[in-house]
XYZ file of N, CA and C in Angstrom:
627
model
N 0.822 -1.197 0.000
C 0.000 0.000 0.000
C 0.860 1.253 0.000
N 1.840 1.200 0.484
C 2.646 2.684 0.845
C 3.302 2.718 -0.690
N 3.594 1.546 -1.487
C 3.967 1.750 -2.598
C 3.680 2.404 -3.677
N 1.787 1.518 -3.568
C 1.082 2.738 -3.955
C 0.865 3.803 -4.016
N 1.176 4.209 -2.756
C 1.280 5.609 -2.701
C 2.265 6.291 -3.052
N 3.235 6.039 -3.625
C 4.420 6.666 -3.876
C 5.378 6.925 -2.564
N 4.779 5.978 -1.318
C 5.882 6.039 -0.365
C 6.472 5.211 0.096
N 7.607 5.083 1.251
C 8.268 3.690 1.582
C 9.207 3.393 0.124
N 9.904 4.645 -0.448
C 10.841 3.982 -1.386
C 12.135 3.255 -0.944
N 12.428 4.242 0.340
C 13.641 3.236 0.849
C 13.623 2.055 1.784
N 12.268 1.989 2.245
C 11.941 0.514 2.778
C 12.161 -0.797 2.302
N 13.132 -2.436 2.821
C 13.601 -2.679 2.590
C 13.392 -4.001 3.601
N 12.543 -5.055 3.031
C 11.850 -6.159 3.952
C 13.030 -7.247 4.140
N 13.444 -7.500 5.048
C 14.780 -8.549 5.014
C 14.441 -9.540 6.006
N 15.469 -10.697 5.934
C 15.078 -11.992 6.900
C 13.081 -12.040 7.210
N 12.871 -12.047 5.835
C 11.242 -12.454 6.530
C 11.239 -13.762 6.868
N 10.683 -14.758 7.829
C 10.663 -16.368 7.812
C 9.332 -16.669 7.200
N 9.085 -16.264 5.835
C 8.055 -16.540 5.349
C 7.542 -18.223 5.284
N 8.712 -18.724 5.124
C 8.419 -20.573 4.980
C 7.844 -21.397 6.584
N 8.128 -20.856 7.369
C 7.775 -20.872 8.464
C 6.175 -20.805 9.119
N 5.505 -19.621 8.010
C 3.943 -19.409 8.121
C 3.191 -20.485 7.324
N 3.758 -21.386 6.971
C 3.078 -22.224 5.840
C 2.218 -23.656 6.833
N 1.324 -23.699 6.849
C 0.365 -24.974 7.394
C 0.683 -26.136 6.408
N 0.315 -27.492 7.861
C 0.551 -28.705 6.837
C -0.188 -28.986 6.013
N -1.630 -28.164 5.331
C -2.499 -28.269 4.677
C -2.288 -27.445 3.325
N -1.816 -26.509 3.951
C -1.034 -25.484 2.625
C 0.085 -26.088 1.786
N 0.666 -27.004 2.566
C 2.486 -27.207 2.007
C 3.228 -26.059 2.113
N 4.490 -26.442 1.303
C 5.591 -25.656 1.230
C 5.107 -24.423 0.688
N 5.831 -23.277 0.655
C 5.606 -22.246 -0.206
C 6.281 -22.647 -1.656
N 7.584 -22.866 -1.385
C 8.514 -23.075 -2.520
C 9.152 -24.365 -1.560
N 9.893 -25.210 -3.082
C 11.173 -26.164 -2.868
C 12.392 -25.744 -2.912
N 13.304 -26.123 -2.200
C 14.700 -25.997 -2.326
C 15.131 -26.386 -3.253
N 16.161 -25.995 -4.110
C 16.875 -26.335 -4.966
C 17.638 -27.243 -5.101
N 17.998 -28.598 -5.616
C 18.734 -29.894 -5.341
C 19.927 -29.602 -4.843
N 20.692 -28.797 -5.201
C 21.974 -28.596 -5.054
C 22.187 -28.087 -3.811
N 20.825 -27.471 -3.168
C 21.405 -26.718 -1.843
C 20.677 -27.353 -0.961
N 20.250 -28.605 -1.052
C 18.781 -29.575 0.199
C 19.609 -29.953 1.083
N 21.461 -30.311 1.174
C 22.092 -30.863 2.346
C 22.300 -29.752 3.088
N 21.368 -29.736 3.906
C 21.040 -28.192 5.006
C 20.957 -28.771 6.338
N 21.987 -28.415 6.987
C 22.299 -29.032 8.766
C 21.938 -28.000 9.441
N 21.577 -27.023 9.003
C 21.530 -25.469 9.513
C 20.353 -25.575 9.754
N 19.351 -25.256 9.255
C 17.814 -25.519 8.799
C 17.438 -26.718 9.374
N 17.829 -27.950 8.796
C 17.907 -29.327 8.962
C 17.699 -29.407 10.507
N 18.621 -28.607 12.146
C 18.631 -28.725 12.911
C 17.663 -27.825 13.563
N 17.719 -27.002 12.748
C 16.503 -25.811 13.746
C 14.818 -26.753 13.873
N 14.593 -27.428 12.230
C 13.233 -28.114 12.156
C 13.335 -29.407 13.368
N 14.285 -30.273 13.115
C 14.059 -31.208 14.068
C 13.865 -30.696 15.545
N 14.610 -29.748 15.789
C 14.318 -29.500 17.404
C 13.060 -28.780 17.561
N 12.608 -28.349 16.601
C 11.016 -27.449 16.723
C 11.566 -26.078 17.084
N 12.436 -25.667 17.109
C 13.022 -23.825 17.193
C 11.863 -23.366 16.128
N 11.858 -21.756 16.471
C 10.899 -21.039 16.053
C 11.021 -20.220 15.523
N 12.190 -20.422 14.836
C 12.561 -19.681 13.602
C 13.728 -20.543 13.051
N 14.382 -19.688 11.731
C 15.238 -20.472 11.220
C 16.144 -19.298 10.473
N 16.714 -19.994 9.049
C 17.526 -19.350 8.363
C 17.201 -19.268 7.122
N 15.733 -19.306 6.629
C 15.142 -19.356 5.641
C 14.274 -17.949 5.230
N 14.787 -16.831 4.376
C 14.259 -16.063 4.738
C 14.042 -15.393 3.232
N 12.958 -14.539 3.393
C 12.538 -13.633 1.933
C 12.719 -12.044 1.930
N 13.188 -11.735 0.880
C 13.604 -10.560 0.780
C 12.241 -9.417 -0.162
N 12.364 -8.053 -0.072
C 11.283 -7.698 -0.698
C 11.647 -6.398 -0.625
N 12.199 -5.244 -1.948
C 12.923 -3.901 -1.512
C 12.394 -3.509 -2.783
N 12.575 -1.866 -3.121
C 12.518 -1.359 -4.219
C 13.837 -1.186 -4.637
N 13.879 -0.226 -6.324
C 14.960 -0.224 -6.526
C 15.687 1.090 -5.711
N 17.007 0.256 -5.924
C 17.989 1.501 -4.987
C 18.305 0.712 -3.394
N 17.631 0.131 -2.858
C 17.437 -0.248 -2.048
C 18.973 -1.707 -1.790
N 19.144 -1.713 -0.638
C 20.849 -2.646 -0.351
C 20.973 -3.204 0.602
N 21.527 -4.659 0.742
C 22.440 -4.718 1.467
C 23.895 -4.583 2.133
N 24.408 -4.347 2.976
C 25.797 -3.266 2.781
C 26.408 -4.685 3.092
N 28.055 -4.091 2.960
C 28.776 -5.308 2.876
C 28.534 -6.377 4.365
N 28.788 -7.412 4.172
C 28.718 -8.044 5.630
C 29.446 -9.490 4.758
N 29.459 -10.745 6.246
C 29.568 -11.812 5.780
C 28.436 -12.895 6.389
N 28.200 -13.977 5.570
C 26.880 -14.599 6.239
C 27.102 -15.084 8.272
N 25.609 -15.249 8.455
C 25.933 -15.882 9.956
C 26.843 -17.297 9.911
N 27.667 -17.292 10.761
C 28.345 -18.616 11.204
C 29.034 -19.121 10.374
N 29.715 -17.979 9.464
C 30.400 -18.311 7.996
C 29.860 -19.711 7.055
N 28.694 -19.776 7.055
C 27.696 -20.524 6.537
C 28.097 -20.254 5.071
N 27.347 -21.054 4.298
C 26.910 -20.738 3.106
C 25.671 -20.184 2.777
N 25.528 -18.997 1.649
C 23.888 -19.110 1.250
C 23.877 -19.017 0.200
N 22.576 -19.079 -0.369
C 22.386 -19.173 -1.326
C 21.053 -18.094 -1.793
N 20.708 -17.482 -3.100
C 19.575 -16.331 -3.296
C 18.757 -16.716 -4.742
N 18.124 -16.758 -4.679
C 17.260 -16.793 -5.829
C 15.874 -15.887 -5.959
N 16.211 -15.373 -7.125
C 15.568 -13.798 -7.204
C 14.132 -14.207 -7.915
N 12.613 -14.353 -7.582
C 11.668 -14.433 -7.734
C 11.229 -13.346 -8.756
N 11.769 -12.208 -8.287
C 11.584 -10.954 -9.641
C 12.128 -9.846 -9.804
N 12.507 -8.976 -10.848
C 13.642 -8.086 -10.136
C 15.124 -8.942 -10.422
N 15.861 -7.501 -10.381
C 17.477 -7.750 -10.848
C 17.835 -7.136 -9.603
N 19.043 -8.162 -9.810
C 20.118 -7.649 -8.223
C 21.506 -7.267 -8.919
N 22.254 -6.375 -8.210
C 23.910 -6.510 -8.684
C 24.272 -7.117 -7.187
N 25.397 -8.066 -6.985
C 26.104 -8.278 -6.258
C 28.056 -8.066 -6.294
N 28.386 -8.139 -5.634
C 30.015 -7.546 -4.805
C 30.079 -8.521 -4.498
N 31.330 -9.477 -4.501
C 31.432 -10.492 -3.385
C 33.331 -10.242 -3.639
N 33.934 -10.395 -2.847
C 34.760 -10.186 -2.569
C 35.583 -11.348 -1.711
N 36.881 -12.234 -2.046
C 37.435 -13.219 -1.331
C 37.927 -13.050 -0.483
N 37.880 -14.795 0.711
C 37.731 -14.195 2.157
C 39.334 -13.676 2.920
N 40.347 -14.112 1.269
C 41.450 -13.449 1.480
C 42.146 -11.721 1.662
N 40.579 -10.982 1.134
C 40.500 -9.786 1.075
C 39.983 -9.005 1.888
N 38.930 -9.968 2.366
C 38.324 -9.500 3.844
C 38.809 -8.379 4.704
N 39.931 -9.039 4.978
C 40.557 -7.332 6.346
C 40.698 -6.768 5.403
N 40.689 -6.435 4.044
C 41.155 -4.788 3.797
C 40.404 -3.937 4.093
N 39.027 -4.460 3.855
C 37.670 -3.691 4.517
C 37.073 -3.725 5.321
N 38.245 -3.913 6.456
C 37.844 -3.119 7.961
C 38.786 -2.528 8.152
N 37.937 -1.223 9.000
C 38.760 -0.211 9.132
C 40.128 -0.084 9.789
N 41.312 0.174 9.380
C 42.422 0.191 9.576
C 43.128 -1.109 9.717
N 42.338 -2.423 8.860
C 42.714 -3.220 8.580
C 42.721 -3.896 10.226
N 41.800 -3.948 10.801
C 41.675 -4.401 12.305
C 40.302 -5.380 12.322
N 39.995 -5.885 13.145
C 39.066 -6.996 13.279
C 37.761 -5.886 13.389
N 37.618 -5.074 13.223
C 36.492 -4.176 13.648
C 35.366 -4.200 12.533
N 34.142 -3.587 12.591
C 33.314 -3.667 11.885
C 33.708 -3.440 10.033
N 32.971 -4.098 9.436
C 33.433 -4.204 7.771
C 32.599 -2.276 7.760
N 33.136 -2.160 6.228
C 33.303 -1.195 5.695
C 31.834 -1.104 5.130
N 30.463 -0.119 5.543
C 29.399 0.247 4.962
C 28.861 -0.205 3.680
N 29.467 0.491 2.721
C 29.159 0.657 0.872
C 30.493 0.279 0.245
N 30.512 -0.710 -0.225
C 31.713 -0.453 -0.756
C 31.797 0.252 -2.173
N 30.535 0.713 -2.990
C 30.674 1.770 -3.686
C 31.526 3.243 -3.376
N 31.141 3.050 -1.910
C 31.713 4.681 -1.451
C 33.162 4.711 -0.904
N 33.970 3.771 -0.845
C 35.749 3.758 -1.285
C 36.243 4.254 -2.245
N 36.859 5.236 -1.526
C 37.665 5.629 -2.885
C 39.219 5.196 -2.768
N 39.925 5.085 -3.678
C 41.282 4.676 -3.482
C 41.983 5.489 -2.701
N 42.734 5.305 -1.951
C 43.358 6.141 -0.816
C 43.197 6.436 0.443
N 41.847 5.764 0.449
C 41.318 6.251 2.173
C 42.411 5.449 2.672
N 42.212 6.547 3.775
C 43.174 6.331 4.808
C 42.797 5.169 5.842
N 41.597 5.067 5.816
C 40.781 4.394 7.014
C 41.255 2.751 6.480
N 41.090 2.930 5.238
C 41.069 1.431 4.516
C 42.446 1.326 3.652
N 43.589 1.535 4.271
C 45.134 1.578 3.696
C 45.060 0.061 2.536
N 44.321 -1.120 2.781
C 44.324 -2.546 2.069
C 43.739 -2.699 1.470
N 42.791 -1.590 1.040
C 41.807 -1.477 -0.200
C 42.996 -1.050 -1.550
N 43.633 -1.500 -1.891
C 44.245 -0.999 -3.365
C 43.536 -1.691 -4.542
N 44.617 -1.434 -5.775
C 43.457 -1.155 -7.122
C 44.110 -3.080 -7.148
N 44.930 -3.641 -6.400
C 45.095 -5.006 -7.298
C 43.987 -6.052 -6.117
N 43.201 -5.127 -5.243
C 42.321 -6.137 -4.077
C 41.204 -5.238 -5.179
N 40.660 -4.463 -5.758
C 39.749 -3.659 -6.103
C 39.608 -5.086 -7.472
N 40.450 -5.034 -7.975
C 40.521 -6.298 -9.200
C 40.056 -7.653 -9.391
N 40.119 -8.183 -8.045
C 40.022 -9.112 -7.507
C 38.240 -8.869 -7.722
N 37.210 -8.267 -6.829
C 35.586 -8.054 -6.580
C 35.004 -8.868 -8.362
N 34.295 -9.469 -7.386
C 33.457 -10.473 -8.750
C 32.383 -9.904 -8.876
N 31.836 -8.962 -10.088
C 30.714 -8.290 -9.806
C 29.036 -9.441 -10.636
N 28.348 -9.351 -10.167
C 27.055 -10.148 -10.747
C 25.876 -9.406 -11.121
N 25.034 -10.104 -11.695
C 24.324 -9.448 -12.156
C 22.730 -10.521 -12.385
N 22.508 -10.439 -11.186
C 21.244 -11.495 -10.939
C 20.044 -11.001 -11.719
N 19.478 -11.898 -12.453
C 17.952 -11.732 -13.239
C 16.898 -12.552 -12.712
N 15.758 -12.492 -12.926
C 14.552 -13.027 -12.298
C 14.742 -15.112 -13.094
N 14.352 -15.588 -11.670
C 14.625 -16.768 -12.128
C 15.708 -17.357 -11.929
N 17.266 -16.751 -11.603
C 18.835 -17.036 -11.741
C 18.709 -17.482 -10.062
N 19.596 -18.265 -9.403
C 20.591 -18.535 -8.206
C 21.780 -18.266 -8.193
N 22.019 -18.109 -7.170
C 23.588 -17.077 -6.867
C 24.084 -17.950 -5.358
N 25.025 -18.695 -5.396
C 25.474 -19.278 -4.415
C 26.237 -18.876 -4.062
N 26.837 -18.410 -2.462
C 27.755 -17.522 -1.715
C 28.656 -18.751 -1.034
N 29.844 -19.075 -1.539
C 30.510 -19.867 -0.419
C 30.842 -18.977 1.178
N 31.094 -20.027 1.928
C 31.368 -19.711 3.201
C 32.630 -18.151 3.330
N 32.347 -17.085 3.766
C 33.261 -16.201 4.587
C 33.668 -15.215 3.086
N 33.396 -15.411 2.219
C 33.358 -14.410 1.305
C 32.277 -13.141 1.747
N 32.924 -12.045 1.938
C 32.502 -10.425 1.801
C 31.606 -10.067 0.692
N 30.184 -9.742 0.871
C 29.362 -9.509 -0.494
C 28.369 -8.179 0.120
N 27.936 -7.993 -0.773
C 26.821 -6.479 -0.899
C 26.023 -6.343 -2.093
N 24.734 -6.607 -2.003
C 23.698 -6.583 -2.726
C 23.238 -5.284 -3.291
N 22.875 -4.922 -4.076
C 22.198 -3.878 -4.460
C 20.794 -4.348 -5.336
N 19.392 -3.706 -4.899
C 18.236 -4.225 -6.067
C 18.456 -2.902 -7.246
N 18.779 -3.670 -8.467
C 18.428 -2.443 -9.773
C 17.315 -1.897 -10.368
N 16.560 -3.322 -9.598
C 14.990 -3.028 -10.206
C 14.097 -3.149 -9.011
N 13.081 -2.907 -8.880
C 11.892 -3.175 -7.242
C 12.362 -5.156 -7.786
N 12.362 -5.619 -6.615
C 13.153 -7.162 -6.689
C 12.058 -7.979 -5.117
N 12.347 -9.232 -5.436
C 11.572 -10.152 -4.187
C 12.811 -11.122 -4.999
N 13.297 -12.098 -3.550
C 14.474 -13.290 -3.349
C 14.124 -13.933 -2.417
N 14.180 -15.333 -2.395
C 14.210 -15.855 -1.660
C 15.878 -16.237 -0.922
N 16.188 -16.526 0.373
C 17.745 -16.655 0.890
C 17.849 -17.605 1.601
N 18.062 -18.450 1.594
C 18.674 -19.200 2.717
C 20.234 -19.274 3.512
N 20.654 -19.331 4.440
C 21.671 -19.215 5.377
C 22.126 -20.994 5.046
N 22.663 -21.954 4.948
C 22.924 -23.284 5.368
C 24.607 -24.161 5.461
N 24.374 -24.380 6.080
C 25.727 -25.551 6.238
C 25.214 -27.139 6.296
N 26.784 -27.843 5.483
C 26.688 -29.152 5.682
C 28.211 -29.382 5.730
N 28.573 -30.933 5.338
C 29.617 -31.326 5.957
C 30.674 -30.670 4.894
N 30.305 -29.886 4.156
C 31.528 -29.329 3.478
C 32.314 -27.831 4.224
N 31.461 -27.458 4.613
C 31.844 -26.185 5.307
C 31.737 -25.780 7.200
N 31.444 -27.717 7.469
C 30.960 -27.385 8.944
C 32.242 -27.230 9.995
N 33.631 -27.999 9.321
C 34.869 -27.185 9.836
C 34.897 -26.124 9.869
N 34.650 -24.854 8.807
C 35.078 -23.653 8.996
C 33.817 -22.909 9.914
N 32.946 -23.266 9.731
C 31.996 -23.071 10.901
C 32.415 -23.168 12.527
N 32.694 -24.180 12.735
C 33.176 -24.390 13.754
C 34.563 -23.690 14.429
N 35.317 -23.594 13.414
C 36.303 -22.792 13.518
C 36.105 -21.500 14.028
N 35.261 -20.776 13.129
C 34.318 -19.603 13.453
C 33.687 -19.471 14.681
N 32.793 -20.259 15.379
C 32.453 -20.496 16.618
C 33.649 -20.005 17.641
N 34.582 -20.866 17.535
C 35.642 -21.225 18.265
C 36.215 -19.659 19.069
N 36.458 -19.116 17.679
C 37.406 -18.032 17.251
C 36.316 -16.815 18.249
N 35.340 -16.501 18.297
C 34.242 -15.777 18.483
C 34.191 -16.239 20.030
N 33.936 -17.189 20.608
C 33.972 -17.608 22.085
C 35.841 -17.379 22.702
N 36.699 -17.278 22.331
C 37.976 -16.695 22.544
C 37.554 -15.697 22.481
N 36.954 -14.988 21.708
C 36.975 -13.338 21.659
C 36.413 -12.882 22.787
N 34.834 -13.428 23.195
C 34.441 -13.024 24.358
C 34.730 -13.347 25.547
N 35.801 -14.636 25.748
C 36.558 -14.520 27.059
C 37.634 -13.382 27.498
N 38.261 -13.350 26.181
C 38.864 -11.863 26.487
C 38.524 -10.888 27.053
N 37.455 -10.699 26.213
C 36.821 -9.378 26.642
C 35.934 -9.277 28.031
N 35.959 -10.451 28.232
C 35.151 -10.784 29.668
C 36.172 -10.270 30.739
N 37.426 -11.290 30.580
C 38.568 -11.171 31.399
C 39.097 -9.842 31.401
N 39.059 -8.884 30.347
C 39.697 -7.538 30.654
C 38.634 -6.591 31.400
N 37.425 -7.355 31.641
C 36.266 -6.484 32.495
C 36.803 -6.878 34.124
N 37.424 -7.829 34.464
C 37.966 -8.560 35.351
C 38.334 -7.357 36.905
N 38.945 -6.651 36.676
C 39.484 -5.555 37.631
C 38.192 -4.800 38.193
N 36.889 -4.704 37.318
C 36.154 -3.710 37.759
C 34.662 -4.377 37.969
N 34.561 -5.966 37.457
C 33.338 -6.563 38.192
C 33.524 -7.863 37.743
N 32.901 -8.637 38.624
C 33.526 -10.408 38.620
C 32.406 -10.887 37.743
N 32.948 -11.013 36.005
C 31.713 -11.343 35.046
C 32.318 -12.564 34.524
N 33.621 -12.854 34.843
C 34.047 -14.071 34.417
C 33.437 -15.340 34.684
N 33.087 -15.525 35.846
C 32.459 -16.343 36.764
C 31.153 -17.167 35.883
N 30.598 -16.220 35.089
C 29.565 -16.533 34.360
C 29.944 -16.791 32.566
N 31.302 -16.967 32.621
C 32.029 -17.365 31.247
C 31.803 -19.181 31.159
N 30.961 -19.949 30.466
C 30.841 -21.490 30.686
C 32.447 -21.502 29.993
N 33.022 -23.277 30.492
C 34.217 -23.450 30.010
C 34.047 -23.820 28.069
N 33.265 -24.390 27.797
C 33.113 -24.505 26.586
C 31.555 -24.266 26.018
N 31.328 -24.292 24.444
C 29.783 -24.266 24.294
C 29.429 -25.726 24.072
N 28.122 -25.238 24.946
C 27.591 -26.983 24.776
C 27.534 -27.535 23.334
């Protein structure tokens, strides 16, 4: 309705769990794609009955983005564009730190349209990592598969609807785990340097279940 109206242009519907609203009388909304059904991700959320998942629909006008990021749990996903053109950025996960700022573990870099060569902030952005960005160009109907820990950023060219899924299986559940690992070190640290000024360690478990 707001569309109609000529408003809500920069509104921008993300992670809907649309597959989730579907009754056993209704069925599925949609099928998964053969290539992407070995889903441990998904696969584990349904068996335990969790109440949500990693199955999600997208729905933006044009102009409208996702800024750079990398998937949850260095997962894989995968997108398939229902209608509407996408451009995508994806960028290798060897390139990763250049686009955080000052080349530090800190948050990734916004737009990566809006780099220009030289920032200072981003010294590891040069023109032979700039060379490297695989640019795409999704059409209605196409899939676009994201391996694990690759850097990407969506843009819709046209008003667009996608379906996304988040998933892992046994090809990528090492680096997953790895990921885990790496992320629970991080927050003992940061627990332990709270250490001097209130006892939060105490509530650090020794491992995740």
């Amino acid at each position: 309705a707001l569309w109609e109206r000529g408003e809500g242009a920069s509104l921008y519907l993300k992670d809907w769990n649309l597959a989730m609203t579907a009754t056993a009388a209704e069925g599925e909304w949609y099928t998964t794609p053969p290539h992407f059904a070995s889903d441990w991700l998904n696969g584990f959320a349904h068996a335990t009955e969790q109440g949500s998942d990693h199955r999600f629909v997208y729905v933006g006008r044009a102009s409208t983005f996702t800024p750079l990021h990398t998937d949850v749990l260095c997962s894989y996903s995968w997108s398939f564009n229902v209608a509407g053109e996408k451009k995508w950025w994806l960028i290798p996960p060897e390139d990763g730190w250049r686009l955080r700022a000052d080349s530090s573990a800190g948050a990734l870099a916004h737009d990566l349209r809006e780099l220009k060569s030289g920032d200072a902030s981003f010294p590891g952005w040069d023109a032979e990592a700039r060379s490297r960005v695989l640019c795409v160009r999704q059409r209605p109907g196409e899939a676009i598969f994201v391996p694990s820990c690759w850097v990407h950023q969506v843009s819709n060219e046209t008003d667009a609807i996608s379906i996304n899924h988040n998933w892992l299986n046994g090809n990528c559940a090492a680096r997953c785990w790895d990921f885990l690992q790496a992320r629970r070190d991080e927050i003992v640290r940061i627990v332990e340097g709270c250490a001097d000024d209130e006892d939060t360690t105490q509530q650090v478990p020794a491992t995740f279940p």
